[in-house]
PDB file of C-alpha atoms in Angstrom:
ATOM      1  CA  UNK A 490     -10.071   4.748 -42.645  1.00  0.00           C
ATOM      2  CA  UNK A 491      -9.863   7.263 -39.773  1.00  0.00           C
ATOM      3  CA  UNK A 492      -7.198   6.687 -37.313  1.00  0.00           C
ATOM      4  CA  UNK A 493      -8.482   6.246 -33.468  1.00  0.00           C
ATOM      5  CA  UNK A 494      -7.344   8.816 -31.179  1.00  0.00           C
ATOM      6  CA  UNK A 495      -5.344   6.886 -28.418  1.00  0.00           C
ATOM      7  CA  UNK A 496      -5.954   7.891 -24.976  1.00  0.00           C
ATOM      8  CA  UNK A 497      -4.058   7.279 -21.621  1.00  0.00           C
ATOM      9  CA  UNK A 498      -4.961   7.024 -18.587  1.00  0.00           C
ATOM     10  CA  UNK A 499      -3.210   9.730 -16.236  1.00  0.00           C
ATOM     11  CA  UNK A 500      -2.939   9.276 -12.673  1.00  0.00           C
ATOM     12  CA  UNK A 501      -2.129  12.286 -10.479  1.00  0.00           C
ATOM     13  CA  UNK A 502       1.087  13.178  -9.276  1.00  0.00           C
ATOM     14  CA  UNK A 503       1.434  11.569  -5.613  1.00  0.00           C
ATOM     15  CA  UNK A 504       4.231  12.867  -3.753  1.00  0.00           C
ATOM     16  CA  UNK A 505       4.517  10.236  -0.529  1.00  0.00           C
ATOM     17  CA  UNK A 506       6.471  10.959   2.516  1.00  0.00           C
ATOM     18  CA  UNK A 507       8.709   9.301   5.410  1.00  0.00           C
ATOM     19  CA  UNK A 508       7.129   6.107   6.350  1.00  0.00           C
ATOM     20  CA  UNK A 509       4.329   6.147   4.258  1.00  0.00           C
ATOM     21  CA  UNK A 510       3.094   2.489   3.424  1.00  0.00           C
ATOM     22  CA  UNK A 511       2.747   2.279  -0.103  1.00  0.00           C
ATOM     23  CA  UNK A 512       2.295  -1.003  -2.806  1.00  0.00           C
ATOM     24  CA  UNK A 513       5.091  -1.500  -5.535  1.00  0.00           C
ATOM     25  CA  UNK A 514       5.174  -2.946  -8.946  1.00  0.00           C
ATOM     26  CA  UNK A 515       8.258  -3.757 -10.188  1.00  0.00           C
ATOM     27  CA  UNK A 516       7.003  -3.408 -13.389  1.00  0.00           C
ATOM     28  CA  UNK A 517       9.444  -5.429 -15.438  1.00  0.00           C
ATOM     29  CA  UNK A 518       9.317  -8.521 -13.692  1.00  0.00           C
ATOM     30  CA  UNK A 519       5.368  -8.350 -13.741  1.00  0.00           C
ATOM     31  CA  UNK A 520       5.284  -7.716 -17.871  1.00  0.00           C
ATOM     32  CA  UNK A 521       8.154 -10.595 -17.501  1.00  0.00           C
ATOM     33  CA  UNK A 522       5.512 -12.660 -15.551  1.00  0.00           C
ATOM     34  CA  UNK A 523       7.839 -13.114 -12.852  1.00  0.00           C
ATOM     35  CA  UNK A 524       6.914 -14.082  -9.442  1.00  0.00           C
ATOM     36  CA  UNK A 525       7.679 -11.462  -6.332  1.00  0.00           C
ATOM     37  CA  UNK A 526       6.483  -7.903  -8.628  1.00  0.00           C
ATOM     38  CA  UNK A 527       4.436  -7.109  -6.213  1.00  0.00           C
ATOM     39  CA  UNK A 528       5.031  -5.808  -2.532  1.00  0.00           C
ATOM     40  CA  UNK A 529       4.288  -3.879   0.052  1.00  0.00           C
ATOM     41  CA  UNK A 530       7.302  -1.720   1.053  1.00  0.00           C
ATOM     42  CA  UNK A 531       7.838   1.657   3.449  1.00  0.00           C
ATOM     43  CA  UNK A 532       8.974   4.793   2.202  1.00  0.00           C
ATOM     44  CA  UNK A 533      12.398   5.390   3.497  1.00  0.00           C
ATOM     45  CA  UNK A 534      13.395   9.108   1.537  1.00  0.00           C
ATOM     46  CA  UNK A 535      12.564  10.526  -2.081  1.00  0.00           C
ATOM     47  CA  UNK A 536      15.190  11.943  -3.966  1.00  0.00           C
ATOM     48  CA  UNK A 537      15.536  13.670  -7.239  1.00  0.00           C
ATOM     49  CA  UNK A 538      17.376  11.771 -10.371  1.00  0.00           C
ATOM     50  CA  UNK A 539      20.089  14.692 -11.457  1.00  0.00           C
ATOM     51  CA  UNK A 540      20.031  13.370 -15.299  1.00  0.00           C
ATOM     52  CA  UNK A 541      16.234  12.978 -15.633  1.00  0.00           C
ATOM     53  CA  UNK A 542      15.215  15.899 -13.352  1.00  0.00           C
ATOM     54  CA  UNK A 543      12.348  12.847 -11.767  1.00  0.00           C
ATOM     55  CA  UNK A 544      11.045  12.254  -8.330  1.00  0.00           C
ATOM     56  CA  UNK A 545      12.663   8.806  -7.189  1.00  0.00           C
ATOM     57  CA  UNK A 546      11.724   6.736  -3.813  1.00  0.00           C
ATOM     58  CA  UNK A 547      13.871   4.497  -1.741  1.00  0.00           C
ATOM     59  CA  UNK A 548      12.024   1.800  -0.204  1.00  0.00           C
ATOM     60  CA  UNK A 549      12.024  -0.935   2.348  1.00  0.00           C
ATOM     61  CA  UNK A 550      10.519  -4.004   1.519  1.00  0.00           C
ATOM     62  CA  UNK A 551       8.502  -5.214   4.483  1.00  0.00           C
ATOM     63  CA  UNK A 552       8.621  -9.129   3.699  1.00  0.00           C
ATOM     64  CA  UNK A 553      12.115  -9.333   3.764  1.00  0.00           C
ATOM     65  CA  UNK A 554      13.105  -5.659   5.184  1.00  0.00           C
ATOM     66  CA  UNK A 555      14.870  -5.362   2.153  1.00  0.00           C
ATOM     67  CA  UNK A 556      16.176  -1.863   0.337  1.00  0.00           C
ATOM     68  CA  UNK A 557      14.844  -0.483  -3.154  1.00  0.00           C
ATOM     69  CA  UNK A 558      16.757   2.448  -4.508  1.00  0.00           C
ATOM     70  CA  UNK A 559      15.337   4.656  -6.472  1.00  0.00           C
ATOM     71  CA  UNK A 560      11.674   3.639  -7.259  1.00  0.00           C
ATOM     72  CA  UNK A 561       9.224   5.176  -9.597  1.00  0.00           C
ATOM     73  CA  UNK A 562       6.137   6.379  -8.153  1.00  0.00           C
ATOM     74  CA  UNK A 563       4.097   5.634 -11.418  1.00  0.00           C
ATOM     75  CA  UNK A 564       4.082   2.220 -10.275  1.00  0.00           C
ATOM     76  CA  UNK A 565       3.679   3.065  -6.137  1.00  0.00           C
ATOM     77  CA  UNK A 566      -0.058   3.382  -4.570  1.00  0.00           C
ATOM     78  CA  UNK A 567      -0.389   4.249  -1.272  1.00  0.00           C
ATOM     79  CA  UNK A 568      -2.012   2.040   1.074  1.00  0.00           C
ATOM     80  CA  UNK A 569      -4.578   3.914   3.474  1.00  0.00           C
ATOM     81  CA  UNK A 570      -4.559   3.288   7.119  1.00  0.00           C
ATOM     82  CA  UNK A 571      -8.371   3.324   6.548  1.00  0.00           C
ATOM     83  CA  UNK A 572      -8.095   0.390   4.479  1.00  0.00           C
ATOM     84  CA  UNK A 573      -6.211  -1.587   6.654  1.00  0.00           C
ATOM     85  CA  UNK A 574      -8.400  -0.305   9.478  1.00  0.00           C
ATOM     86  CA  UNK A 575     -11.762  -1.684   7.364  1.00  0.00           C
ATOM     87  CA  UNK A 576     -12.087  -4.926   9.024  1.00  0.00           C
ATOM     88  CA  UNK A 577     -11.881  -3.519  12.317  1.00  0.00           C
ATOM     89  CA  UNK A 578     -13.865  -0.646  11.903  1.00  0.00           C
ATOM     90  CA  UNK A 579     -16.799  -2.789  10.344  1.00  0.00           C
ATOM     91  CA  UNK A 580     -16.871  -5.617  12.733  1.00  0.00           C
ATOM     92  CA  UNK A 581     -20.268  -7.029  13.385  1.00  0.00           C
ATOM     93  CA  UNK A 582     -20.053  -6.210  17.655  1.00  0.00           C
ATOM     94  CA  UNK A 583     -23.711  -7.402  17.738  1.00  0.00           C
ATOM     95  CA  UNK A 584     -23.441 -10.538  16.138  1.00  0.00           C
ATOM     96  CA  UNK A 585     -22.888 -13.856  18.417  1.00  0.00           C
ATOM     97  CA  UNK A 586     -20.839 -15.632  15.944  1.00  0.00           C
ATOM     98  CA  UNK A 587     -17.138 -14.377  16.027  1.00  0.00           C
ATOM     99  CA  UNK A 588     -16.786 -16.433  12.718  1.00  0.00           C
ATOM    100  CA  UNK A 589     -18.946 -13.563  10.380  1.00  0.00           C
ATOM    101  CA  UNK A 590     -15.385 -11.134  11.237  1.00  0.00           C
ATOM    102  CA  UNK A 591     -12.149 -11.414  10.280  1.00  0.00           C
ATOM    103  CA  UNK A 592      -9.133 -12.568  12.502  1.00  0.00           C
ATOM    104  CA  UNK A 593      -7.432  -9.456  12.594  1.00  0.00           C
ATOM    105  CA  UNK A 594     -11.053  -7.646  14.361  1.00  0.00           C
ATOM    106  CA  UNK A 595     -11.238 -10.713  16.269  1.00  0.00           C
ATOM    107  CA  UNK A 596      -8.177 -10.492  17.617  1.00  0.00           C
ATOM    108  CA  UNK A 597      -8.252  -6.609  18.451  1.00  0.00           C
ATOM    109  CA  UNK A 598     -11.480  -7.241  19.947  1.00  0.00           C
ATOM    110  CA  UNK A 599     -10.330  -9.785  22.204  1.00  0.00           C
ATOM    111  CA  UNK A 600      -7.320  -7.674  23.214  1.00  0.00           C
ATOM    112  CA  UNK A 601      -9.485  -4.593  24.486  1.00  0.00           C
ATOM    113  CA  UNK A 602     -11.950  -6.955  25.871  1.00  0.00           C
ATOM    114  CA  UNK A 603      -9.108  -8.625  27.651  1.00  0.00           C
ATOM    115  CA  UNK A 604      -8.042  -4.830  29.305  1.00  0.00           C
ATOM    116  CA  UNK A 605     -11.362  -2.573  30.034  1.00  0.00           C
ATOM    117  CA  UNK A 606     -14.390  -3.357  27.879  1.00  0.00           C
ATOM    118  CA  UNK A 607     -15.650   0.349  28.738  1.00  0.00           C
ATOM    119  CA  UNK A 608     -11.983   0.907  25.963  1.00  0.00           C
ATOM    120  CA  UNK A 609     -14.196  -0.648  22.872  1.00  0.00           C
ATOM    121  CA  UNK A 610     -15.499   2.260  20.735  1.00  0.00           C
ATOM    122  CA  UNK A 611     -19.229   2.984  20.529  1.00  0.00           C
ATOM    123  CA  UNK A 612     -21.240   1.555  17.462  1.00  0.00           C
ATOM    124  CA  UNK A 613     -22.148   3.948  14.995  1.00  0.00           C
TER     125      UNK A 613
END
């Protein structure tokens, strides 16, 4: 019987910088099935391991603003502003109901029509 070839999938090398917004696995506490392997964090510095010659990340948790020494970036993604911008950038303007958006473009709306309404961007 021929043996399979086994593949991997092999994500590029992402090198993130100061403040960059990024999600984190903790990896053994989600194969563990452990709750709280999973969170958003902010890139405080990246350093490099001395014995393993690897790219490292220290990270602040944002839920709890706690510290995370010396993360691996195989299990960091960063989050695009863009993404968390989606919402907001796709808001219906023309549509009566305010329920068809989400609270966070309902809420920016209502703060810039609150100021100047002449400040809200022009519909693509």
């Amino acid at each position: 019987m021929a043996q399979q070839p086994q593949t991997q999938a092999v994500q590029p090398t992402t090198h993130y910088l100061k403040g960059d917004l990024v999600l984190f696995r903790d990896v053994e506490r989600f194969w563990l099935g452990l709750p709280g392997h999973t969170f958003v964090a902010r890139v405080e510095r990246s350093w490099t391991n001395v014995h393993s010659g690897k790219l490292l990340y220290d990270l602040t948790e944002l839920s709890g603003n706690r510290h995370r020494a010396g993360m691996d970036p195989d299990y960091m993604r960063l989050l695009p502003a863009a993404d968390a911008m989606h919402d907001i950038d796709t808001a219906p303007l023309t549509e009566p109901d305010t329920g068809a958006m989400t609270p966070a473009a309902v809420a920016w709306l209502r703060q810039h029509l609150g100021k100047d309404s002449s400040a809200l961007p022009a519909r693509p």
